[in-house]
Short mmCIF file of C-alpha atoms in Angstrom, two decimals:
data_model
loop_
_atom_site.label_atom_id
_atom_site.label_comp_id
_atom_site.label_asym_id
_atom_site.label_seq_id
_atom_site.Cartn_x
_atom_site.Cartn_y
_atom_site.Cartn_z
CA MET A 1 115.94 14.69 -27.99
CA LYS A 2 114.56 17.65 -25.88
CA LEU A 3 110.76 17.74 -25.06
CA ALA A 4 110.09 21.57 -25.05
CA GLY A 5 106.91 22.79 -26.58
CA ALA A 6 104.50 21.02 -24.34
CA ALA A 7 103.51 23.80 -21.91
CA ALA A 8 101.89 26.33 -24.40
CA VAL A 9 98.88 23.69 -24.66
CA THR A 10 98.59 23.05 -21.00
CA ALA A 11 98.58 26.23 -19.31
CA ALA A 12 95.59 27.17 -17.31
CA LEU A 13 93.71 30.23 -17.95
CA ALA A 14 93.94 32.95 -15.23
CA PRO A 15 94.64 36.66 -15.48
CA ALA A 16 98.48 37.55 -16.04
CA THR A 17 100.48 40.08 -14.51
CA ARG A 18 104.61 40.64 -14.69
CA ALA A 19 106.50 38.30 -12.21
CA SER A 20 108.84 40.42 -9.92
CA ALA A 21 112.35 40.20 -10.64
CA SER A 22 114.63 38.29 -8.16
CA ALA A 23 118.00 38.67 -9.95
CA ASP A 24 119.39 40.83 -7.31
CA THR A 25 118.37 38.66 -4.36
CA THR A 26 120.89 36.62 -2.48
CA TRP A 27 119.33 33.06 -1.73
CA HIS A 28 120.10 31.08 0.71
CA THR A 29 119.72 27.17 -0.06
CA TRP A 30 118.78 23.94 1.53
CA ILE A 31 118.85 20.50 -0.18
CA ASP A 32 117.31 17.65 1.92
CA GLY A 33 117.19 13.98 1.04
CA PRO A 34 119.78 11.34 0.81
CA SER A 35 123.34 12.01 -0.45
CA THR A 36 123.73 11.16 -4.29
CA PRO A 37 127.76 11.43 -5.23
CA GLY A 38 128.04 12.48 -8.99
CA MET A 39 124.60 13.60 -9.31
CA THR A 40 125.38 17.39 -8.24
CA SER A 41 124.45 18.61 -12.14
CA PHE A 42 120.91 17.77 -11.03
CA ASP A 43 121.05 20.08 -7.87
CA ASN A 44 123.00 23.17 -9.63
CA ALA A 45 120.09 22.73 -12.68
CA MET A 46 117.15 23.03 -9.90
CA LEU A 47 118.95 25.51 -7.97
CA ASP A 48 119.85 27.83 -10.80
CA PHE A 49 116.43 27.66 -12.44
CA MET A 50 114.71 28.28 -8.98
CA LYS A 51 117.10 31.44 -8.09
CA ALA A 52 116.81 33.00 -11.47
CA ARG A 53 112.74 33.16 -10.72
CA GLY A 54 112.29 33.32 -7.00
CA ILE A 55 110.99 30.09 -6.66
CA THR A 56 111.12 28.89 -2.85
CA SER A 57 110.19 25.28 -3.05
CA GLY A 58 111.01 22.59 -5.50
CA SER A 59 111.58 18.81 -5.68
CA LEU A 60 113.30 16.18 -7.88
CA ALA A 61 113.42 12.60 -8.39
CA VAL A 62 115.44 10.61 -10.69
CA THR A 63 115.56 7.17 -12.10
CA THR A 64 117.53 5.02 -14.30
CA GLY A 65 117.05 1.37 -15.46
CA GLY A 66 113.92 1.24 -13.15
CA ARG A 67 116.04 2.65 -10.09
CA LEU A 68 115.59 5.71 -7.88
CA VAL A 69 118.91 7.21 -7.90
CA LYS A 70 117.99 10.79 -6.67
CA ALA A 71 115.45 12.08 -4.68
CA SER A 72 115.95 15.80 -3.33
CA GLY A 73 113.98 18.68 -1.80
CA TYR A 74 115.12 22.44 -2.37
CA THR A 75 114.09 25.47 -0.11
CA LEU A 76 115.08 28.91 -1.01
CA ASN A 77 114.79 31.88 1.47
CA SER A 78 116.25 35.53 1.38
CA THR A 79 117.16 35.07 5.07
CA GLN A 80 119.41 32.33 6.55
CA THR A 81 116.84 30.61 8.37
CA PRO A 82 114.00 28.44 6.24
CA PRO A 83 110.15 29.30 6.87
CA VAL A 84 109.20 27.42 9.98
CA GLY A 85 107.83 23.95 8.71
CA GLN A 86 108.39 24.64 4.73
CA ARG A 87 111.57 22.96 4.44
CA VAL A 88 111.16 20.96 1.37
CA GLY A 89 111.95 17.25 1.29
CA PRO A 90 111.60 14.20 -1.17
CA THR A 91 108.17 13.52 0.21
CA THR A 92 106.79 17.19 0.30
CA LEU A 93 103.47 16.97 -1.62
CA PHE A 94 102.63 19.70 -4.44
CA ARG A 95 99.63 20.40 -6.47
CA ILE A 96 100.80 18.54 -9.97
CA ALA A 97 97.96 20.09 -12.03
CA SER A 98 97.56 18.64 -15.43
CA ILE A 99 99.83 15.80 -14.77
CA SER A 100 97.06 14.50 -13.14
CA LYS A 101 95.54 13.44 -16.44
CA SER A 102 98.28 10.80 -17.24
CA VAL A 103 97.26 9.40 -13.77
CA THR A 104 93.33 9.46 -15.03
CA ALA A 105 94.46 7.92 -18.40
CA THR A 106 96.18 4.74 -16.52
CA ALA A 107 92.81 4.50 -14.82
CA VAL A 108 90.74 4.48 -17.73
CA SER A 109 93.03 2.12 -19.45
CA ARG A 110 93.02 -0.51 -16.48
CA LEU A 111 89.69 -0.51 -16.79
CA ALA A 112 89.40 -1.46 -20.51
CA GLN A 113 92.21 -3.78 -19.97
CA GLU A 114 89.92 -5.53 -17.34
CA GLY A 115 87.19 -5.81 -20.10
CA ARG A 116 84.98 -3.30 -17.76
CA LEU A 117 85.18 -0.19 -20.67
CA ASN A 118 85.11 -0.39 -24.30
CA LEU A 119 87.40 2.76 -24.93
CA ASP A 120 85.21 3.33 -28.30
CA THR A 121 81.96 3.87 -26.41
CA PRO A 122 80.58 7.32 -26.91
CA ILE A 123 80.77 8.72 -23.57
CA ASP A 124 76.80 9.98 -23.81
CA GLN A 125 76.23 6.41 -23.19
CA LEU A 126 78.23 6.25 -20.07
CA ILE A 127 77.40 9.67 -18.46
CA ASP A 128 74.68 12.24 -18.93
CA LEU A 129 75.75 15.15 -21.10
CA THR A 130 71.96 16.96 -21.35
CA SER A 131 72.00 20.26 -21.07
CA SER A 132 69.93 22.23 -18.20
CA ALA A 133 67.14 22.09 -20.31
CA GLY A 134 67.34 18.39 -20.60
CA HIS A 135 68.51 18.01 -23.97
CA ILE A 136 71.06 17.18 -26.22
CA VAL A 137 72.34 20.09 -28.22
CA ASP A 138 74.93 18.59 -30.40
CA SER A 139 74.30 15.47 -32.64
CA ARG A 140 77.97 15.06 -32.69
CA LEU A 141 78.29 13.47 -29.29
CA ASP A 142 77.75 10.20 -30.53
CA GLN A 143 81.00 10.42 -32.23
CA VAL A 144 82.92 11.47 -28.97
CA THR A 145 84.08 8.23 -27.71
CA VAL A 146 86.24 7.85 -24.35
CA ARG A 147 89.36 7.20 -26.74
CA ARG A 148 88.81 10.32 -28.37
CA VAL A 149 88.48 12.11 -25.10
CA LEU A 150 91.63 10.57 -24.04
CA HIS A 151 93.66 11.70 -27.07
CA HIS A 152 91.98 15.63 -26.52
CA LEU A 153 89.91 14.62 -30.02
CA GLY A 154 86.57 15.27 -28.24
CA GLY A 155 85.73 18.45 -30.20
CA TRP A 156 85.65 20.92 -26.99
CA GLY A 157 87.91 23.56 -28.01
CA ASP A 158 91.53 24.60 -26.44
CA PRO A 159 90.84 27.46 -23.91
CA LEU A 160 93.70 29.21 -25.34
CA VAL A 161 92.15 29.34 -28.61
CA THR A 162 88.21 30.07 -27.59
CA GLY A 163 89.18 32.13 -24.43
CA PHE A 164 86.73 29.92 -22.47
CA ASP A 165 87.55 26.97 -19.79
CA PRO A 166 84.28 25.85 -17.98
CA MET A 167 86.76 24.71 -15.33
CA PHE A 168 87.48 28.55 -14.44
CA ALA A 169 84.24 29.91 -15.07
CA ASP A 170 82.87 29.16 -11.74
CA VAL A 171 80.79 32.63 -11.29
CA GLN A 172 79.58 32.79 -14.50
CA ILE A 173 78.43 29.13 -14.35
CA ALA A 174 76.78 29.81 -11.16
CA GLY A 175 75.12 32.76 -12.32
CA GLY A 176 76.60 35.08 -9.93
CA GLN A 177 78.89 35.15 -6.76
CA SER A 178 75.92 34.74 -4.38
CA ASN A 179 75.28 31.34 -5.90
CA LEU A 180 78.62 29.53 -5.48
CA PRO A 181 80.65 27.04 -5.20
CA VAL A 182 79.78 25.37 -8.27
CA THR A 183 79.38 21.43 -8.81
CA GLN A 184 80.94 18.94 -11.17
CA ARG A 185 77.39 18.40 -12.23
CA GLN A 186 76.55 21.92 -12.79
CA ILE A 187 79.45 22.70 -14.96
CA ILE A 188 78.50 19.61 -17.21
CA LYS A 189 75.14 20.84 -17.59
CA TYR A 190 76.22 24.32 -18.51
CA ARG A 191 78.90 23.39 -20.90
CA SER A 192 76.21 20.95 -22.52
CA GLY A 193 73.79 23.95 -23.25
CA TRP A 194 75.75 24.63 -26.61
CA GLY A 195 77.44 22.61 -29.12
CA LEU A 196 81.06 21.16 -29.85
CA ASP A 197 83.62 23.86 -30.73
CA ASN A 198 84.88 21.17 -33.49
CA ASP A 199 84.03 18.05 -35.08
CA PRO A 200 85.27 14.84 -32.92
CA GLY A 201 88.53 13.99 -34.34
CA THR A 202 90.02 17.57 -34.10
CA PHE A 203 92.72 17.89 -31.56
CA ALA A 204 92.28 20.66 -29.07
CA TYR A 205 93.73 20.46 -25.43
CA SER A 206 90.69 20.04 -23.06
CA ASN A 207 90.51 19.95 -19.26
CA TYR A 208 86.87 19.65 -19.28
CA GLY A 209 87.12 16.25 -21.35
CA TYR A 210 89.46 14.94 -18.74
CA MET A 211 87.01 15.93 -15.95
CA LEU A 212 84.20 14.10 -17.85
CA LEU A 213 86.74 10.82 -17.86
CA GLY A 214 86.67 11.21 -13.92
CA ARG A 215 82.88 11.00 -14.31
CA VAL A 216 83.35 7.98 -16.59
CA ILE A 217 85.49 6.25 -14.41
CA GLU A 218 82.67 6.78 -11.55
CA ALA A 219 80.08 5.58 -13.57
CA VAL A 220 82.12 2.35 -14.58
CA THR A 221 83.23 1.59 -11.17
CA GLY A 222 80.40 2.96 -8.70
CA LEU A 223 83.17 4.38 -6.75
CA ALA A 224 84.26 8.02 -6.11
CA TYR A 225 86.99 8.86 -8.91
CA ALA A 226 89.82 9.14 -6.32
CA ASN A 227 88.87 5.96 -4.60
CA TYR A 228 89.18 3.79 -7.64
CA VAL A 229 92.19 5.17 -8.57
CA GLN A 230 94.23 4.98 -5.21
CA GLN A 231 92.88 1.26 -5.43
CA ALA A 232 93.74 0.25 -8.73
CA VAL A 233 96.62 2.27 -9.87
CA LEU A 234 98.23 3.77 -6.74
CA ALA A 235 97.87 1.27 -4.21
CA PRO A 236 99.82 -1.53 -6.30
CA MET A 237 102.68 0.39 -6.43
CA GLY A 238 103.10 1.42 -3.14
CA ILE A 239 101.96 4.70 -3.33
CA THR A 240 100.16 5.86 -0.44
CA ARG A 241 100.77 9.92 -0.21
CA MET A 242 98.70 10.92 -3.46
CA ARG A 243 95.51 12.28 -2.80
CA ILE A 244 93.02 15.07 -4.33
CA GLY A 245 94.19 18.60 -2.88
CA GLN A 246 92.17 20.98 -1.52
CA SER A 247 91.60 24.55 -2.51
CA ALA A 248 91.16 26.36 0.74
CA ALA A 249 94.43 28.03 2.34
CA SER A 250 93.18 26.38 5.75
CA LEU A 251 92.92 23.07 4.38
CA PRO A 252 96.67 21.83 3.23
CA MET A 253 97.78 18.35 3.96
CA PRO A 254 100.43 18.61 6.76
CA THR A 255 103.32 17.56 4.51
CA GLU A 256 102.30 19.93 1.16
CA SER A 257 104.01 23.21 -0.04
CA PRO A 258 102.41 26.26 0.12
CA TYR A 259 102.04 27.99 -3.15
CA GLN A 260 103.38 31.43 -4.10
CA THR A 261 101.99 33.98 -6.92
CA THR A 262 102.67 37.37 -8.26
CA LEU A 263 99.10 37.45 -9.44
CA PRO A 264 96.97 40.30 -7.54
CA LEU A 265 94.03 38.92 -4.87
CA THR A 266 91.00 37.52 -6.64
CA THR A 267 87.43 36.84 -5.32
CA THR A 268 87.03 33.41 -4.07
CA VAL A 269 84.93 30.91 -6.06
CA LEU A 270 85.03 28.82 -3.19
CA ASN A 271 82.00 30.44 -1.70
CA PRO A 272 79.42 33.38 -1.81
CA SER A 273 81.47 35.54 0.57
CA GLY A 274 83.03 37.67 -2.18
CA THR A 275 86.33 37.51 -0.26
CA ASP A 276 89.52 38.62 -1.94
CA VAL A 277 92.19 35.66 -1.76
CA PRO A 278 95.40 34.63 -3.19
CA TRP A 279 94.50 33.08 -6.93
CA PRO A 280 96.34 29.46 -5.34
CA TYR A 281 93.68 29.49 -2.50
CA GLY A 282 90.25 30.29 -4.19
CA GLY A 283 90.88 31.80 -7.36
CA PHE A 284 89.73 28.29 -8.73
CA ASN A 285 87.92 25.17 -7.35
CA LEU A 286 90.89 22.63 -7.20
CA GLU A 287 88.13 19.69 -6.11
CA ASN A 288 86.37 20.18 -9.38
CA MET A 289 89.69 19.50 -11.26
CA ASP A 290 90.12 16.19 -9.70
CA SER A 291 90.84 13.75 -12.74
CA HIS A 292 92.15 16.79 -15.26
CA GLY A 293 94.62 18.87 -12.23
CA GLY A 294 93.58 17.87 -9.00
CA TRP A 295 96.11 15.52 -7.54
CA LEU A 296 99.08 16.27 -4.92
CA ALA A 297 101.81 14.16 -5.17
CA SER A 298 105.65 14.18 -4.12
CA ALA A 299 108.37 13.93 -7.15
CA VAL A 300 109.16 10.52 -5.89
CA ASP A 301 105.51 9.57 -6.32
CA LEU A 302 105.55 10.65 -9.96
CA VAL A 303 107.98 8.81 -11.00
CA ARG A 304 107.02 5.66 -9.22
CA PHE A 305 103.70 6.00 -11.30
CA GLY A 306 105.74 6.78 -14.08
CA SER A 307 107.24 3.07 -13.49
CA ILE A 308 104.25 1.49 -14.32
CA PHE A 309 105.15 1.90 -17.88
CA ASP A 310 108.48 0.22 -17.67
CA GLY A 311 106.96 -3.23 -18.18
CA ASN A 312 104.51 -5.50 -17.01
CA THR A 313 103.33 -4.34 -13.67
CA SER A 314 100.38 -5.38 -11.81
CA VAL A 315 98.66 -2.20 -13.25
CA LEU A 316 98.96 -2.31 -16.63
CA ASN A 317 100.23 -5.35 -19.02
CA PRO A 318 102.13 -4.64 -22.05
CA GLY A 319 99.40 -4.41 -24.50
CA SER A 320 97.88 -1.44 -22.36
CA VAL A 321 101.38 0.10 -22.05
CA SER A 322 101.84 -0.26 -26.04
CA ALA A 323 98.40 1.40 -26.22
CA THR A 324 99.04 4.21 -24.14
CA PHE A 325 102.03 5.76 -26.43
CA ALA A 326 100.46 4.66 -29.69
CA ARG A 327 99.81 7.22 -32.08
CA GLN A 328 96.44 5.98 -33.31
CA ASP A 329 94.82 8.82 -35.26
CA THR A 330 96.13 11.24 -32.92
CA PRO A 331 97.70 14.13 -35.43
CA LEU A 332 101.12 15.50 -34.97
CA ASP A 333 101.69 18.86 -33.79
CA GLY A 334 104.01 21.34 -35.77
CA ASP A 335 106.63 20.65 -33.18
CA GLY A 336 106.51 17.07 -33.95
CA TYR A 337 105.00 15.36 -31.01
CA TYR A 338 101.49 13.67 -30.52
CA TYR A 339 99.02 13.18 -27.55
CA GLY A 340 98.63 9.40 -26.66
CA TYR A 341 96.50 8.30 -23.45
CA GLY A 342 97.38 11.15 -21.06
CA TRP A 343 101.06 11.77 -22.10
CA PHE A 344 102.75 14.02 -25.04
CA ILE A 345 104.84 11.53 -27.41
CA ARG A 346 107.51 12.32 -29.56
CA SER A 347 109.70 9.80 -31.53
CA THR A 348 113.16 10.06 -30.77
CA ASN A 349 114.31 10.16 -34.79
CA GLY A 350 117.62 8.80 -34.63
CA ALA A 351 118.47 9.59 -31.16
CA GLY A 352 117.61 6.35 -29.56
CA VAL A 353 115.18 3.62 -30.21
CA GLY A 354 111.78 4.83 -29.11
CA TYR A 355 110.30 7.64 -27.98
CA ASN A 356 110.33 10.34 -25.18
CA ALA A 357 107.02 11.14 -23.01
CA TRP A 358 105.98 13.85 -20.69
CA HIS A 359 103.42 15.85 -19.09
CA ASN A 360 103.77 19.42 -17.46
CA GLY A 361 101.21 20.82 -15.39
CA SER A 362 100.46 24.72 -14.72
CA LEU A 363 98.30 26.59 -12.40
CA PRO A 364 98.82 29.50 -10.13
CA GLY A 365 101.05 28.65 -7.60
CA THR A 366 102.19 25.55 -9.45
CA TRP A 367 104.85 24.40 -12.11
CA THR A 368 105.39 20.57 -12.34
CA TRP A 369 107.24 18.28 -15.01
CA LEU A 370 107.06 14.57 -15.54
CA VAL A 371 109.45 12.99 -18.03
CA ARG A 372 110.08 9.28 -19.32
CA CYS A 373 113.24 9.30 -21.64
CA TYR A 374 113.79 6.93 -24.31
CA ASN A 375 117.06 5.53 -22.26
CA GLY A 376 114.87 4.05 -19.61
CA ARG A 377 115.49 7.23 -17.49
CA SER A 378 112.82 9.23 -15.85
CA TRP A 379 112.69 12.50 -13.46
CA SER A 380 110.04 14.65 -12.18
CA ALA A 381 110.31 18.19 -10.91
CA LEU A 382 107.59 19.99 -8.85
CA PHE A 383 107.83 23.90 -7.77
CA ASN A 384 105.86 26.09 -5.84
CA ARG A 385 105.32 28.97 -8.43
CA ARG A 386 104.67 29.47 -12.37
CA ASP A 387 105.31 32.62 -14.58
CA GLU A 388 102.90 34.83 -14.38
CA SER A 389 104.01 37.08 -16.93
CA SER A 390 102.07 38.08 -19.85
CA ASP A 391 104.66 37.56 -22.20
CA GLY A 392 106.10 34.45 -20.82
CA SER A 393 109.31 36.08 -19.61
CA GLY A 394 109.95 33.73 -16.77
CA ASN A 395 110.54 30.77 -19.23
CA TYR A 396 109.37 28.21 -16.88
CA ASN A 397 109.78 25.74 -19.86
CA ALA A 398 113.76 25.99 -19.55
CA ILE A 399 113.32 23.19 -16.69
CA ASP A 400 113.15 21.04 -19.80
CA SER A 401 116.71 21.27 -21.33
CA ALA A 402 118.14 22.15 -17.77
CA LEU A 403 117.29 18.76 -16.67
CA TRP A 404 118.42 16.78 -19.83
CA ASN A 405 121.65 18.71 -19.74
CA ALA A 406 121.98 17.65 -16.01
CA ALA A 407 121.29 14.08 -17.30
CA ASP A 408 123.93 14.55 -20.13
CA ALA A 409 126.49 15.80 -17.22
CA VAL A 410 126.54 12.73 -15.19
CA THR A 411 129.73 10.80 -16.07
CA GLN A 412 128.63 7.41 -13.52
CA TRP A 413 125.15 6.90 -12.90
CA PRO A 414 124.56 5.59 -9.17
CA THR A 415 124.06 1.60 -8.81
CA ASN A 416 121.93 1.96 -5.68
CA ASP A 417 118.15 1.90 -5.46
CA LEU A 418 116.51 4.59 -3.12
CA TYR A 419 113.00 3.40 -3.76
CA PRO A 420 112.87 0.94 -0.49
CA GLN A 421 113.40 4.48 1.71
CA TYR A 422 110.06 5.36 0.19
CA PHE A 423 107.85 2.61 -0.90
#
């Protein structure tokens, strides 16, 4: 059972321009990571995907039966020497964009498991959702529970339908360039100034809703969002590299991939200077997106995070894992999937017992994919570029079927475990 179809609801809003063709480019390639005999189908899938789209940095991690059996970094360059300091390895950090929602939902589930948070509590009882004028605009907010926000049932409209996402409307919220940057509190006050787009219980993918969940975590724990996630979700799994990214080009982590885009320069939203910057480095405020799109991770970090759901870990017990993937009142999409707690989920419908779960992430300069398969396998693929064409001609969703086909081509899976090399 293939998973394609999720990306249409997770793309971030940004002006689009046609991506430049790279079909005639001669690419020189480097693969870094432990040798993995019998897994060349995955290398071929990654390199073919990257060459066809001019992607210069990618990373892949694959697990089976709870073991890490593939961890590779991929570097492409049009010259015979890779750019200095930009050769990608298994622990290279990438912005993971909306896969951050899976991380946030896990933190919320942990609080519920501990009895510190009732998921049926309206979020306006936990955080201030009054408008700038100091009042509640929509009485339906008392129906917007934490559980509904986890499922994207909070009533805020899908930006791809409404044409507006408050997480990408900094200048509008600030009231002009001279008042930048904006804070999360300003975003909440601004968006609270008008009513919900839909009745609570209506599915509409919402970056804003997951930003609010980050504030719920802070209200319940008294800790900064990232600090709680690192302490309660990541550290128990031995994950120490993941952190919230920074927007400015001058502030990357030492092991972070650079980001590329074919979009034209845009005016920075990080300060009032009016400076033109590349979209990945100031076209949006990544720090404000912390709980819906702000995390950095390596591919090995993400499959390790995904192993929380393999069984009874110190992070989530079996009941919490089951609740994460339960359908509850989430409607099926026309393509046959639904949204659980931070994951898209589709029944395997005869292909095996259980379900496939996934999330992707999309920002200018970022395309990411995390998959958990019904058969006990998982993989994560991270790239430093996405399709910016107005018609989607780059078809970045093709990585989904490419990796499924790569898995199908493996005739004998490795029996070793690479996890001890990284955790």
